[in-house]
Coordinates of C-alpha atoms and ligand atoms in Angstrom, one line a residue:
Chain A
M12 CA 59.7 86.1 194.1
D13 CA 61.0 87.5 190.9
P14 CA 61.6 91.3 190.9
I15 CA 59.1 93.4 188.9
L16 CA 61.9 95.5 187.6
K17 CA 65.5 94.4 187.1
I18 CA 68.3 96.7 185.9
E19 CA 71.6 95.1 184.8
N20 CA 74.9 96.9 184.3
L21 CA 73.2 100.0 182.9
T22 CA 75.8 102.1 181.2
I23 CA 75.4 105.3 179.2
S24 CA 77.8 108.1 178.1
F25 CA 77.2 111.6 176.8
G26 CA 80.1 112.9 174.8
G27 CA 82.7 111.0 176.8
I28 CA 81.1 111.6 180.2
R29 CA 79.8 108.4 181.8
A30 CA 76.5 109.4 183.2
L31 CA 75.9 105.8 184.4
N32 CA 78.5 103.1 184.9
K33 CA 77.3 99.5 185.3
V34 CA 74.5 100.3 187.6
S35 CA 72.4 97.3 188.7
F36 CA 69.5 96.9 191.0
E37 CA 66.2 95.1 191.5
V38 CA 62.9 96.3 192.6
E39 CA 60.3 94.0 194.2
K40 CA 56.7 94.2 193.2
G41 CA 54.8 96.6 195.6
A42 CA 57.9 98.3 196.9
I43 CA 58.7 102.0 197.2
Y44 CA 62.2 102.1 195.9
S45 CA 64.1 105.3 196.1
I46 CA 67.2 106.6 194.2
I47 CA 69.2 109.3 195.9
G48 CA 72.4 111.1 195.0
P49 CA 73.8 114.6 194.5
N50 CA 72.8 116.6 191.4
G51 CA 74.2 115.1 188.3
A52 CA 74.6 111.7 189.8
G53 CA 72.5 110.1 187.1
K54 CA 69.1 109.6 188.7
T55 CA 67.1 111.1 186.0
T56 CA 69.2 109.3 183.4
I57 CA 68.1 106.0 184.9
F58 CA 64.5 107.0 184.6
N59 CA 65.1 108.1 181.0
C60 CA 66.7 104.8 180.2
I61 CA 63.8 102.8 181.7
S62 CA 61.2 104.8 179.9
G63 CA 62.9 104.5 176.6
I64 CA 63.9 108.1 176.1
Y65 CA 67.6 107.2 176.2
Q66 CA 69.1 104.1 174.8
P67 CA 71.8 102.8 177.1
S68 CA 75.2 101.9 175.5
S69 CA 75.2 98.6 177.4
G70 CA 73.2 96.9 180.0
K71 CA 69.7 95.5 180.2
I72 CA 66.3 96.5 181.7
F73 CA 63.7 93.8 182.4
L74 CA 60.1 94.3 183.4
K75 CA 58.7 91.1 184.8
G76 CA 61.4 89.2 183.1
E77 CA 60.8 90.8 179.7
D78 CA 63.6 92.7 178.1
I79 CA 62.4 96.3 177.5
T80 CA 65.8 97.9 177.0
Y81 CA 65.3 99.0 173.5
L82 CA 61.6 99.8 173.4
R83 CA 60.3 103.2 172.4
P84 CA 58.8 105.4 175.2
D85 CA 55.2 104.7 174.0
Q86 CA 55.9 101.0 174.0
V87 CA 57.3 101.2 177.5
A88 CA 54.1 103.0 178.6
K89 CA 52.0 100.3 177.0
K90 CA 53.9 97.7 179.1
G91 CA 52.7 99.5 182.2
I92 CA 55.4 102.0 183.2
A93 CA 54.3 105.6 183.8
R94 CA 56.4 108.5 184.9
T95 CA 56.6 112.1 185.9
F96 CA 59.3 114.6 185.0
Q97 CA 61.7 116.6 187.1
N98 CA 60.8 119.7 185.2
I99 CA 57.0 119.4 184.8
E100 CA 56.1 118.2 181.3
L101 CA 52.3 118.8 181.2
F102 CA 50.1 119.7 178.3
S103 CA 49.8 123.3 179.4
H104 CA 47.0 124.3 177.1
M105 CA 44.8 121.4 178.1
S106 CA 42.5 121.3 181.2
T107 CA 43.5 119.0 184.1
M108 CA 40.7 116.7 182.9
D109 CA 42.2 116.4 179.4
N110 CA 45.7 115.9 180.7
L111 CA 44.5 113.0 182.8
M112 CA 42.4 111.7 179.9
L113 CA 45.6 111.5 177.9
G114 CA 46.8 109.2 180.5
R115 CA 43.9 106.9 179.4
H116 CA 45.2 107.0 175.8
I117 CA 46.6 103.5 175.7
H118 CA 43.4 102.0 177.1
M119 CA 41.1 103.7 174.5
K120 CA 40.4 102.8 170.9
T121 CA 38.6 105.7 169.3
G122 CA 40.3 106.5 166.1
I123 CA 40.0 109.2 163.6
W124 CA 36.7 108.1 162.0
R125 CA 34.8 107.2 165.1
G126 CA 36.1 110.3 166.9
A127 CA 35.0 112.6 164.1
T128 CA 31.6 111.1 163.4
F129 CA 29.9 110.0 166.7
I130 CA 26.6 111.6 167.0
Y131 CA 24.9 110.6 170.2
K132 CA 25.4 109.5 173.7
G133 CA 25.2 105.8 172.8
S134 CA 27.8 105.9 170.1
K135 CA 30.8 103.8 170.6
A136 CA 33.2 106.8 170.8
A137 CA 30.9 108.6 173.3
R138 CA 30.5 105.6 175.5
E139 CA 34.2 105.1 175.6
E140 CA 34.8 108.7 176.5
I141 CA 32.2 108.5 179.3
E142 CA 33.7 105.3 180.7
H143 CA 37.2 106.7 180.8
R144 CA 36.1 110.0 182.2
G145 CA 34.7 108.0 185.1
K146 CA 38.1 106.4 185.6
V147 CA 39.8 109.8 185.5
E148 CA 37.3 111.1 188.0
E149 CA 38.5 108.5 190.5
V150 CA 42.1 109.7 190.1
I151 CA 40.9 113.3 190.6
D152 CA 39.2 112.3 193.8
F153 CA 42.2 110.3 194.9
L154 CA 44.5 113.3 194.6
E155 CA 41.8 115.8 195.6
L156 CA 42.2 117.7 192.4
Q157 CA 38.5 118.6 192.1
A158 CA 39.1 122.3 192.1
A159 CA 41.5 122.1 189.2
R160 CA 39.4 119.8 187.2
N161 CA 38.3 122.1 184.5
Q162 CA 41.2 124.6 184.6
F163 CA 43.9 124.9 182.1
V164 CA 47.1 123.7 183.8
V165 CA 49.0 126.8 182.8
N166 CA 46.9 128.7 185.3
L167 CA 47.5 126.3 188.2
P168 CA 50.1 126.9 191.0
Y169 CA 53.3 124.9 190.8
G170 CA 52.4 122.4 193.5
T171 CA 49.1 121.6 191.9
R172 CA 50.7 121.1 188.6
K173 CA 53.1 118.5 190.1
L174 CA 50.0 116.7 191.4
V175 CA 48.3 116.9 188.0
E176 CA 51.4 115.3 186.5
L177 CA 51.2 112.6 189.1
G178 CA 47.5 112.1 188.3
R179 CA 48.2 111.8 184.6
A180 CA 50.7 109.0 185.3
L181 CA 48.2 107.3 187.6
A182 CA 45.4 107.6 185.0
L183 CA 47.5 105.3 182.8
D184 CA 46.9 102.5 185.4
P185 CA 50.5 101.5 185.5
E186 CA 52.2 98.7 187.3
V187 CA 55.3 100.7 187.9
I188 CA 55.4 104.5 188.4
L189 CA 58.6 106.6 188.2
L190 CA 58.5 109.8 190.2
D191 CA 61.3 112.3 189.5
E192 CA 61.5 114.7 192.4
P193 CA 57.8 114.9 193.0
S194 CA 58.1 117.2 196.0
A195 CA 60.4 119.8 194.4
G196 CA 58.8 123.2 194.8
M197 CA 56.1 122.1 197.2
N198 CA 55.6 123.6 200.6
M199 CA 55.6 121.6 203.9
E200 CA 51.9 120.9 203.9
E201 CA 51.9 119.8 200.3
K202 CA 54.9 117.6 201.0
G203 CA 53.1 115.9 203.8
D204 CA 50.1 115.2 201.6
L205 CA 52.4 113.9 198.9
M206 CA 54.0 111.5 201.3
F207 CA 50.6 110.0 202.1
S208 CA 49.6 109.9 198.5
I209 CA 52.8 107.9 197.6
Q210 CA 52.0 105.4 200.3
D211 CA 48.4 105.2 199.1
I212 CA 49.6 104.6 195.6
R213 CA 51.4 101.5 196.7
D214 CA 49.0 100.4 199.4
D215 CA 45.6 101.1 197.8
L216 CA 46.5 101.0 194.1
G217 CA 49.1 98.3 194.3
I218 CA 51.6 100.2 192.1
T219 CA 55.3 99.7 192.5
V220 CA 56.9 103.1 193.1
L221 CA 60.4 104.3 191.9
L222 CA 61.2 107.6 193.6
V223 CA 63.9 110.1 193.0
E224 CA 63.9 112.7 195.8
H225 CA 66.0 115.2 197.6
D226 CA 63.9 115.5 200.7
M227 CA 65.6 113.1 203.0
N228 CA 62.8 113.1 205.6
L229 CA 60.4 112.0 203.0
I230 CA 62.8 109.4 201.6
M231 CA 63.6 107.8 204.9
D232 CA 59.9 107.7 205.9
V233 CA 58.4 106.1 202.8
S234 CA 61.2 104.0 201.2
D235 CA 61.4 100.2 201.5
R236 CA 64.9 100.2 199.9
I237 CA 67.2 102.9 198.7
L238 CA 69.9 103.1 196.0
A239 CA 72.6 105.7 196.4
L240 CA 74.4 107.0 193.3
N241 CA 77.3 109.3 192.8
F242 CA 78.9 110.3 189.5
G243 CA 77.0 107.5 187.7
E244 CA 78.2 104.8 190.1
K245 CA 76.2 102.8 192.6
I246 CA 77.8 103.6 196.0
A247 CA 75.3 101.8 198.2
E248 CA 72.0 100.0 198.2
G249 CA 69.9 98.8 201.1
L250 CA 67.4 99.6 203.8
P251 CA 66.9 103.2 204.8
E252 CA 68.7 102.6 208.1
E253 CA 71.7 101.2 206.3
I254 CA 71.9 103.9 203.8
Q255 CA 71.6 106.6 206.4
K256 CA 74.7 105.4 208.1
H257 CA 76.7 104.3 205.1
P258 CA 80.1 106.0 205.0
E259 CA 80.1 106.4 201.2
V260 CA 76.7 108.0 201.2
L261 CA 77.8 110.4 204.0
K262 CA 80.9 111.2 202.0
A263 CA 78.9 111.9 198.9
Y264 CA 76.7 114.2 200.8
L265 CA 79.5 116.0 202.6
G266 CA 78.5 119.5 203.1
E267 CA 74.9 118.4 202.8
E268 CA 74.9 116.4 206.0
E269 CA 72.1 118.4 207.6
K270 CA 69.9 116.9 204.9
V271 CA 70.8 113.4 205.8
A272 CA 70.3 113.8 209.5
Chain B
M19 CA 29.7 116.4 195.8
D20 CA 27.8 113.3 195.3
I21 CA 25.9 114.5 192.2
K22 CA 26.7 112.1 189.5
R23 CA 28.5 114.0 186.8
N24 CA 27.2 113.8 183.3
Y25 CA 30.5 113.1 181.6
Y26 CA 28.9 113.3 178.1
E27 CA 28.6 117.0 178.7
D28 CA 32.3 117.5 178.1
I29 CA 32.3 116.2 174.6
E30 CA 28.7 117.1 173.6
L31 CA 28.4 119.4 170.6
F32 CA 25.5 121.3 171.9
K33 CA 26.3 121.8 175.6
S34 CA 23.0 123.7 176.2
N35 CA 19.7 124.3 174.6
T36 CA 20.8 127.9 173.9
I37 CA 23.7 126.6 171.8
L38 CA 21.4 124.2 170.1
V39 CA 18.9 126.9 169.2
W40 CA 21.6 129.2 168.0
S41 CA 23.1 126.5 165.9
I42 CA 19.7 125.7 164.2
L43 CA 19.2 129.4 163.6
F44 CA 22.7 129.6 162.1
L45 CA 21.9 126.7 159.8
I46 CA 18.7 128.3 158.7
F47 CA 20.7 131.5 158.0
L48 CA 23.1 129.5 155.9
G49 CA 20.2 128.0 154.1
I50 CA 18.7 131.3 153.0
L51 CA 22.1 133.1 152.6
P52 CA 22.1 132.9 148.8
W53 CA 18.7 134.4 148.7
L54 CA 19.7 137.2 151.1
I55 CA 22.8 137.9 149.0
Q56 CA 20.9 138.1 145.8
K57 CA 18.3 140.3 147.3
Y58 CA 20.3 142.7 149.5
H59 CA 23.9 142.4 148.2
L60 CA 25.2 142.2 151.8
L61 CA 28.6 143.9 151.9
G62 CA 28.7 143.6 148.2
M63 CA 29.0 139.8 148.5
S64 CA 28.3 137.4 145.7
I65 CA 27.6 133.7 146.0
Y66 CA 31.0 133.2 144.3
I67 CA 32.7 135.0 147.2
V68 CA 30.8 133.0 149.8
N69 CA 31.7 129.8 148.0
L70 CA 35.4 130.8 148.0
I71 CA 35.2 131.7 151.7
T72 CA 33.7 128.4 152.5
I73 CA 36.3 126.4 150.6
H74 CA 39.1 128.4 152.3
A75 CA 37.4 127.7 155.6
I76 CA 37.8 123.9 155.0
V77 CA 41.4 124.4 154.1
A78 CA 42.0 126.6 157.2
I79 CA 40.4 124.0 159.5
G80 CA 42.6 121.3 158.0
L81 CA 45.7 123.4 158.3
N82 CA 44.8 124.4 161.8
I83 CA 44.6 120.7 162.8
L84 CA 48.2 120.4 161.7
V85 CA 49.6 123.8 162.8
G86 CA 47.5 125.0 165.6
Y87 CA 46.6 121.7 167.2
T88 CA 49.6 119.4 166.5
G89 CA 52.2 122.2 166.4
Q90 CA 53.7 121.2 163.0
I91 CA 54.0 123.9 160.4
S92 CA 53.3 123.6 156.7
M93 CA 54.1 126.1 153.9
G94 CA 53.1 123.6 151.2
H95 CA 49.3 123.3 151.6
A96 CA 48.8 124.8 148.1
G97 CA 50.3 121.5 147.0
F98 CA 47.5 119.5 148.7
F99 CA 45.0 121.9 147.4
A100 CA 46.3 121.3 143.8
L101 CA 46.3 117.6 144.3
G102 CA 42.7 117.7 145.4
A103 CA 41.7 119.9 142.5
F104 CA 43.5 117.9 139.8
T105 CA 42.5 114.5 141.1
T106 CA 38.8 115.5 141.2
V107 CA 38.8 117.0 137.7
I108 CA 40.7 114.2 136.1
L109 CA 38.5 111.5 137.7
I110 CA 35.4 113.2 136.4
L111 CA 36.9 114.3 133.0
R112 CA 38.7 111.1 132.1
W113 CA 36.7 108.4 133.8
S114 CA 33.4 110.2 134.4
F115 CA 33.3 109.5 138.1
P116 CA 30.4 111.2 139.8
L117 CA 31.4 114.2 142.1
W118 CA 30.4 112.5 145.3
V119 CA 32.8 109.6 144.5
A120 CA 35.6 111.7 142.9
L121 CA 35.7 114.1 145.9
P122 CA 36.4 111.6 148.6
I123 CA 39.0 109.9 146.4
A124 CA 40.7 113.2 145.9
G125 CA 40.7 113.7 149.6
F126 CA 42.4 110.3 150.1
V127 CA 44.9 110.9 147.4
S128 CA 45.8 114.2 149.0
S129 CA 46.0 112.6 152.4
A130 CA 48.3 109.8 151.1
F131 CA 50.7 112.5 150.0
G132 CA 50.2 114.1 153.4
F133 CA 51.2 110.9 155.0
I134 CA 54.3 110.7 152.8
L135 CA 55.3 114.3 153.6
G136 CA 54.7 113.5 157.3
L137 CA 57.4 110.9 157.3
P138 CA 60.4 113.2 156.7
A139 CA 58.6 115.8 158.8
L140 CA 59.1 113.5 161.8
R141 CA 62.7 114.5 162.0
L142 CA 62.1 118.2 161.4
K143 CA 60.9 121.0 163.5
G144 CA 60.2 124.7 163.2
P145 CA 62.0 126.4 160.4
Y146 CA 63.4 123.2 158.9
L147 CA 59.9 121.7 158.6
A148 CA 58.8 125.0 157.0
I149 CA 61.4 124.7 154.3
A150 CA 60.7 121.0 153.7
T151 CA 56.9 121.6 153.3
L152 CA 57.6 124.6 151.1
G153 CA 59.7 122.3 148.9
F154 CA 56.9 119.9 148.8
G155 CA 54.4 122.5 147.6
M156 CA 56.7 123.7 144.9
T157 CA 57.5 120.1 143.7
I158 CA 53.8 119.2 143.4
T159 CA 53.0 122.2 141.2
T160 CA 56.1 121.7 139.1
I161 CA 55.3 118.1 138.5
I162 CA 51.7 118.9 137.6
K163 CA 52.8 121.7 135.3
H164 CA 55.2 119.4 133.4
M165 CA 52.9 116.4 132.9
E166 CA 50.7 116.2 129.9
F167 CA 48.3 114.0 132.0
F168 CA 47.5 117.0 134.2
G169 CA 47.0 119.3 131.2
G170 CA 50.5 120.6 131.5
R171 CA 51.0 124.4 131.6
M172 CA 47.6 125.0 130.1
G173 CA 45.8 123.4 133.0
L174 CA 42.4 121.7 132.8
Q175 CA 38.9 122.8 132.2
A176 CA 36.6 121.6 135.0
P177 CA 33.8 119.6 133.4
R178 CA 30.3 121.0 133.7
L179 CA 28.3 119.1 136.3
Y180 CA 24.6 118.4 136.1
L181 CA 22.1 118.2 138.9
F182 CA 18.9 116.3 137.8
G183 CA 19.7 117.1 134.2
T184 CA 20.3 120.9 134.6
P185 CA 23.8 122.3 134.6
M186 CA 25.0 123.3 138.1
K187 CA 25.5 127.0 138.8
D188 CA 27.1 128.9 141.7
I189 CA 24.0 128.6 143.8
H190 CA 23.9 124.8 143.5
Y191 CA 27.6 124.6 144.3
Y192 CA 26.9 126.8 147.3
Y193 CA 24.7 124.1 148.8
V194 CA 27.1 121.3 148.0
I195 CA 30.1 123.2 149.4
M196 CA 28.2 124.4 152.4
I197 CA 26.9 120.9 153.4
I198 CA 30.4 119.5 153.1
A199 CA 31.9 122.4 155.0
V200 CA 29.3 122.0 157.9
L201 CA 29.9 118.3 158.1
M202 CA 33.7 118.7 158.0
T203 CA 33.6 121.4 160.7
I204 CA 31.5 119.3 163.0
G205 CA 33.9 116.4 162.3
A206 CA 36.9 118.5 163.2
V207 CA 35.3 119.8 166.4
K208 CA 34.5 116.2 167.5
L209 CA 37.9 114.9 166.5
I210 CA 39.6 117.5 168.6
K211 CA 37.6 116.7 171.6
T212 CA 38.2 113.0 171.6
R213 CA 41.2 110.6 171.8
V214 CA 43.0 111.5 168.5
G215 CA 42.6 115.2 169.0
R216 CA 43.9 115.0 172.5
A217 CA 47.0 113.1 171.2
F218 CA 47.5 115.9 168.7
I219 CA 47.4 118.7 171.3
A220 CA 49.5 116.7 173.7
I221 CA 52.2 116.4 171.0
R222 CA 52.1 120.1 170.5
D223 CA 52.4 120.9 174.2
S224 CA 55.0 118.3 175.1
D225 CA 56.0 115.6 172.7
I226 CA 58.3 114.0 175.2
A227 CA 55.4 113.6 177.8
A228 CA 53.0 112.5 175.1
E229 CA 55.3 109.7 174.1
A230 CA 56.0 108.7 177.7
M231 CA 52.2 108.4 178.1
G232 CA 51.9 106.0 175.2
V233 CA 51.3 108.2 172.2
N234 CA 53.1 106.9 169.2
L235 CA 54.7 110.0 167.8
T236 CA 55.4 108.6 164.4
Y237 CA 51.8 107.5 163.9
Y238 CA 50.1 110.7 165.2
K239 CA 52.4 113.2 163.6
T240 CA 51.9 111.6 160.2
L241 CA 48.2 111.2 160.9
A242 CA 47.9 114.9 161.5
F243 CA 49.5 115.5 158.1
A244 CA 47.2 113.1 156.5
V245 CA 44.0 114.5 158.1
S246 CA 45.1 118.1 157.2
A247 CA 45.8 117.1 153.6
F248 CA 42.5 115.3 153.4
Y249 CA 40.6 118.5 154.3
T250 CA 42.7 120.5 151.9
G251 CA 42.3 118.0 149.1
I252 CA 38.5 118.0 149.4
A253 CA 38.5 121.8 149.4
G254 CA 40.8 121.7 146.3
G255 CA 38.3 119.5 144.5
L256 CA 35.5 122.0 145.2
Y257 CA 37.7 124.9 144.2
A258 CA 38.1 123.5 140.7
F259 CA 34.4 123.7 140.1
I260 CA 33.8 127.2 141.3
L261 CA 36.8 128.4 139.3
G262 CA 35.8 126.4 136.3
F263 CA 39.4 126.1 135.2
I264 CA 42.5 125.0 137.0
N265 CA 46.0 125.8 136.1
P266 CA 49.1 124.8 138.1
E267 CA 50.3 128.4 138.2
S268 CA 47.4 129.3 140.5
F269 CA 48.6 127.0 143.3
H270 CA 51.7 129.0 144.1
L271 CA 53.7 129.7 147.2
I272 CA 51.7 132.8 148.1
M273 CA 48.6 130.7 148.3
S274 CA 50.3 128.4 150.9
I275 CA 51.3 131.4 152.9
T276 CA 47.8 132.9 152.6
F277 CA 46.4 129.7 154.0
L278 CA 48.8 129.9 156.9
A279 CA 47.9 133.6 157.4
M280 CA 44.2 132.6 157.7
V281 CA 45.0 130.2 160.5
V282 CA 47.2 132.5 162.4
I283 CA 44.9 135.5 162.0
G284 CA 41.8 133.4 162.9
G285 CA 43.5 131.9 165.9
L286 CA 45.9 128.9 166.2
G287 CA 44.2 126.0 167.8
S288 CA 40.6 127.2 167.1
I289 CA 38.2 125.7 164.6
M290 CA 35.9 128.7 164.7
G291 CA 38.9 130.9 164.4
S292 CA 39.9 129.1 161.2
I293 CA 36.6 129.9 159.7
A294 CA 36.8 133.5 160.7
G295 CA 40.3 133.9 159.4
A296 CA 39.4 132.3 156.1
A297 CA 36.4 134.6 155.8
L298 CA 38.3 137.8 156.7
M299 CA 41.3 137.1 154.5
T300 CA 39.3 136.0 151.5
F301 CA 36.9 138.9 151.8
L302 CA 39.8 141.4 152.1
D303 CA 41.7 139.9 149.3
I304 CA 38.7 140.3 146.9
K305 CA 37.4 143.6 148.2
L306 CA 40.8 145.3 148.4
Q307 CA 41.1 144.8 144.6
A308 CA 38.5 147.5 144.4
I309 CA 40.1 149.8 146.9
Q310 CA 39.8 152.8 144.7
D311 CA 36.1 152.7 145.2
I312 CA 36.3 153.5 148.9
P313 CA 35.2 157.1 149.2
A314 CA 37.9 159.7 149.8
I315 CA 40.8 157.5 150.9
G316 CA 40.5 155.1 147.9
P317 CA 41.4 157.6 145.2
A318 CA 44.0 159.3 147.4
L319 CA 45.8 156.0 147.9
V320 CA 45.8 155.2 144.2
T321 CA 47.2 158.7 143.4
F322 CA 49.9 158.1 146.0
S323 CA 50.8 154.8 144.5
Q324 CA 50.9 156.0 141.0
K325 CA 53.0 158.9 141.9
Y326 CA 55.6 157.1 144.1
M327 CA 55.4 153.5 143.1
S328 CA 54.2 152.3 139.8
I329 CA 51.4 152.9 137.3
S330 CA 49.5 149.9 138.2
G331 CA 48.5 151.5 141.4
I332 CA 45.6 149.5 142.6
S333 CA 47.3 146.2 143.2
N334 CA 50.2 147.9 145.0
V335 CA 47.9 149.5 147.4
A336 CA 45.7 146.5 147.9
V337 CA 48.7 144.3 148.8
I338 CA 50.1 146.9 151.2
V339 CA 46.8 147.4 153.0
Y340 CA 46.3 143.6 153.2
G341 CA 49.8 143.3 154.7
L342 CA 49.2 146.1 157.2
I343 CA 45.9 144.5 158.4
M344 CA 47.8 141.2 158.9
I345 CA 50.5 143.0 160.9
L346 CA 47.9 144.9 163.0
I347 CA 45.9 141.8 163.9
V348 CA 48.9 139.7 165.0
L349 CA 50.3 142.7 166.9
F350 CA 47.2 143.6 168.8
E351 CA 45.5 140.3 169.0
P352 CA 48.1 137.5 169.1
L353 CA 45.4 134.9 169.6
G354 CA 43.8 136.1 166.4
I355 CA 40.1 136.7 165.8
F356 CA 39.4 133.8 168.2
G357 CA 41.1 135.7 171.0
F358 CA 39.0 138.8 170.2
W359 CA 35.8 136.7 170.3
I360 CA 36.8 135.2 173.7
R361 CA 37.2 138.7 175.2
T362 CA 34.0 139.9 173.7
K363 CA 32.1 137.0 175.1
R364 CA 33.6 137.6 178.5
Y365 CA 32.6 141.2 178.2
W366 CA 29.0 140.4 177.4
K367 CA 28.8 137.8 180.1
T368 CA 29.5 140.4 182.7
W369 CA 27.5 143.2 181.0
P370 CA 26.1 145.5 182.3
F371 CA 27.9 145.0 185.6
Ligands
ADP11 N1 70.8 114.4 177.2 C1 72.0 114.6 177.8 N2 73.0 115.1 177.1 C2 74.2 115.3 177.7 N3 74.4 115.1 179.0 C3 73.4 114.6 179.7 C4 72.2 114.3 179.2 N4 71.3 113.8 180.1 C5 72.1 113.7 181.3 N5 73.3 114.2 181.0 C6 74.4 114.2 182.0 O1 74.4 113.0 182.7 C7 74.7 113.3 184.1 C8 73.6 112.8 185.0 O2 72.4 113.7 184.8 P1 71.1 113.4 185.5 O3 70.7 112.0 185.3 O4 70.1 114.4 185.0 O5 71.4 113.7 187.0 P2 70.4 113.8 188.3 O6 71.0 112.8 189.2 O7 70.6 115.2 188.9 O8 69.1 113.5 187.9 C9 75.0 114.8 184.2 O9 76.4 115.0 184.1 C10 74.3 115.4 183.0 O10 74.9 116.5 182.5
MG12 MG1 67.4 114.8 187.9

């Protein structure tokens, strides 16, 4: 089977610093694929290249065989790739509901005229709103965000905001989802729930998951395959058991071994 | 838990019957307002002042869509206001278009310029965008001033309009302006609650996330400029007729800044706040010109000004008081009049407990 996502020799520099150097990997459809590495290894940079926020200096990114390397972020989203951010990027003065509704943006059509002039429940714009609110409600149920539904996200606790961001990405109905340190700042219980959610995202929703995480227990439990990076170089790739024992990985994490254990 | 939610509720204009009833009462109030003013001289208001307030409210709503909702600043809205005014007058004067055709065209001309201004604005943020839009406003008025087509420095006389054969007066304009304003207000409220409005707010709160969720930044940022300019252009067209005469000198930088002040003082990101801000600033601007009439403090202020500042005391004092009020409002109510309203509402909800 062809991989859903294929990264070829991805290279990017910032002012002389190679943040990524010829990184290649393939992600199978329906996999939970994790990227690990110490801070500054280039994990977020890979996500930024895939989602079109950064333009790599060389290398290619293919989604289902289609070259998406130089697409804009909004075009990448339309191709079916959604993401979350390491430092939450929510629309803080919108409610949870509206944040998730923005996730439906690409699936909706209402433009300026119809949006400003609809007058009753049967109008096209109103019908579309109602339909997509139904979809969003499913995501709210899936992540158990009912209590946060009508709250402004600025007023929500950190862990809940992380979930709202995940929900917004899910509302986009993506084929591939990129999660950048989703468990950061969560307590043990929240992390446990998150782990089940990530598995459900793959099992129930059929979405391919790319995961950047620091919590090694979570990584080892959920990942099908793992890519290990250090200083922008791929140092290892394989099954969780292989990565756990890999000498290069252990070396990169020297002083952090207790995490790998 | 299993109660099927009525999703329409979230975007409905009248969320409850109470709101519906109040809205109808408010419309009736607007309907009889001219009569009330003529009979009781509420707050010394005239129909002309109410018309001016209503026109400014349309501008403030348009500007708030850009500044408060999309997070892009403009210090050049007097330029769009001028474009709307001159386009309307010229269409009627030179080619005898009826008002109801000329006005929308003026709106679209203005929004086309808004779109053009929006393009360079894509690369600019904050203070840089402020300067670019300021340059735009100045350029527009300068071009108008130096082209014979627009009446040059002399400006243009707005043609007299007729309604069923009788010349239109302030009171007739009142109804024309008010109907347009009500429709445009409802349009703005609905727009903000649906897809396009959400995209605007998303760009304001996090453009990077908005883009990653599929919002085309180029399109929506320029669209916000175009919509904002459309509102302002329509308002400009109406302005020409209540003034009776337009002259490029009157669409100056201070006007652009006053528009911005209305939005900030009313409340960024609030349609109702825009209206309140426009009403307050317009009312103060006109009423403070007669500050010497306020018992006791009025004459004292004028004496102070004449003694320590200049002989033309009244305008000094008016500007200073106007400025002070602006400072006090943003200092004590950073969310503007809208913030004050929210707190009052909360207070009454829990009253008397
Ligand atoms: N926009 C940028 N400008 C300059 N340097 C950057 C930028 N983005 C990432 N980098 C650099 O690239 C390297 C990798 O960063 P990042 O991908 O964020 O690491 P992490 O693996 O912790 O997510 C770091 O050295 C970082 O400083
Ligand atoms: Mg990172």
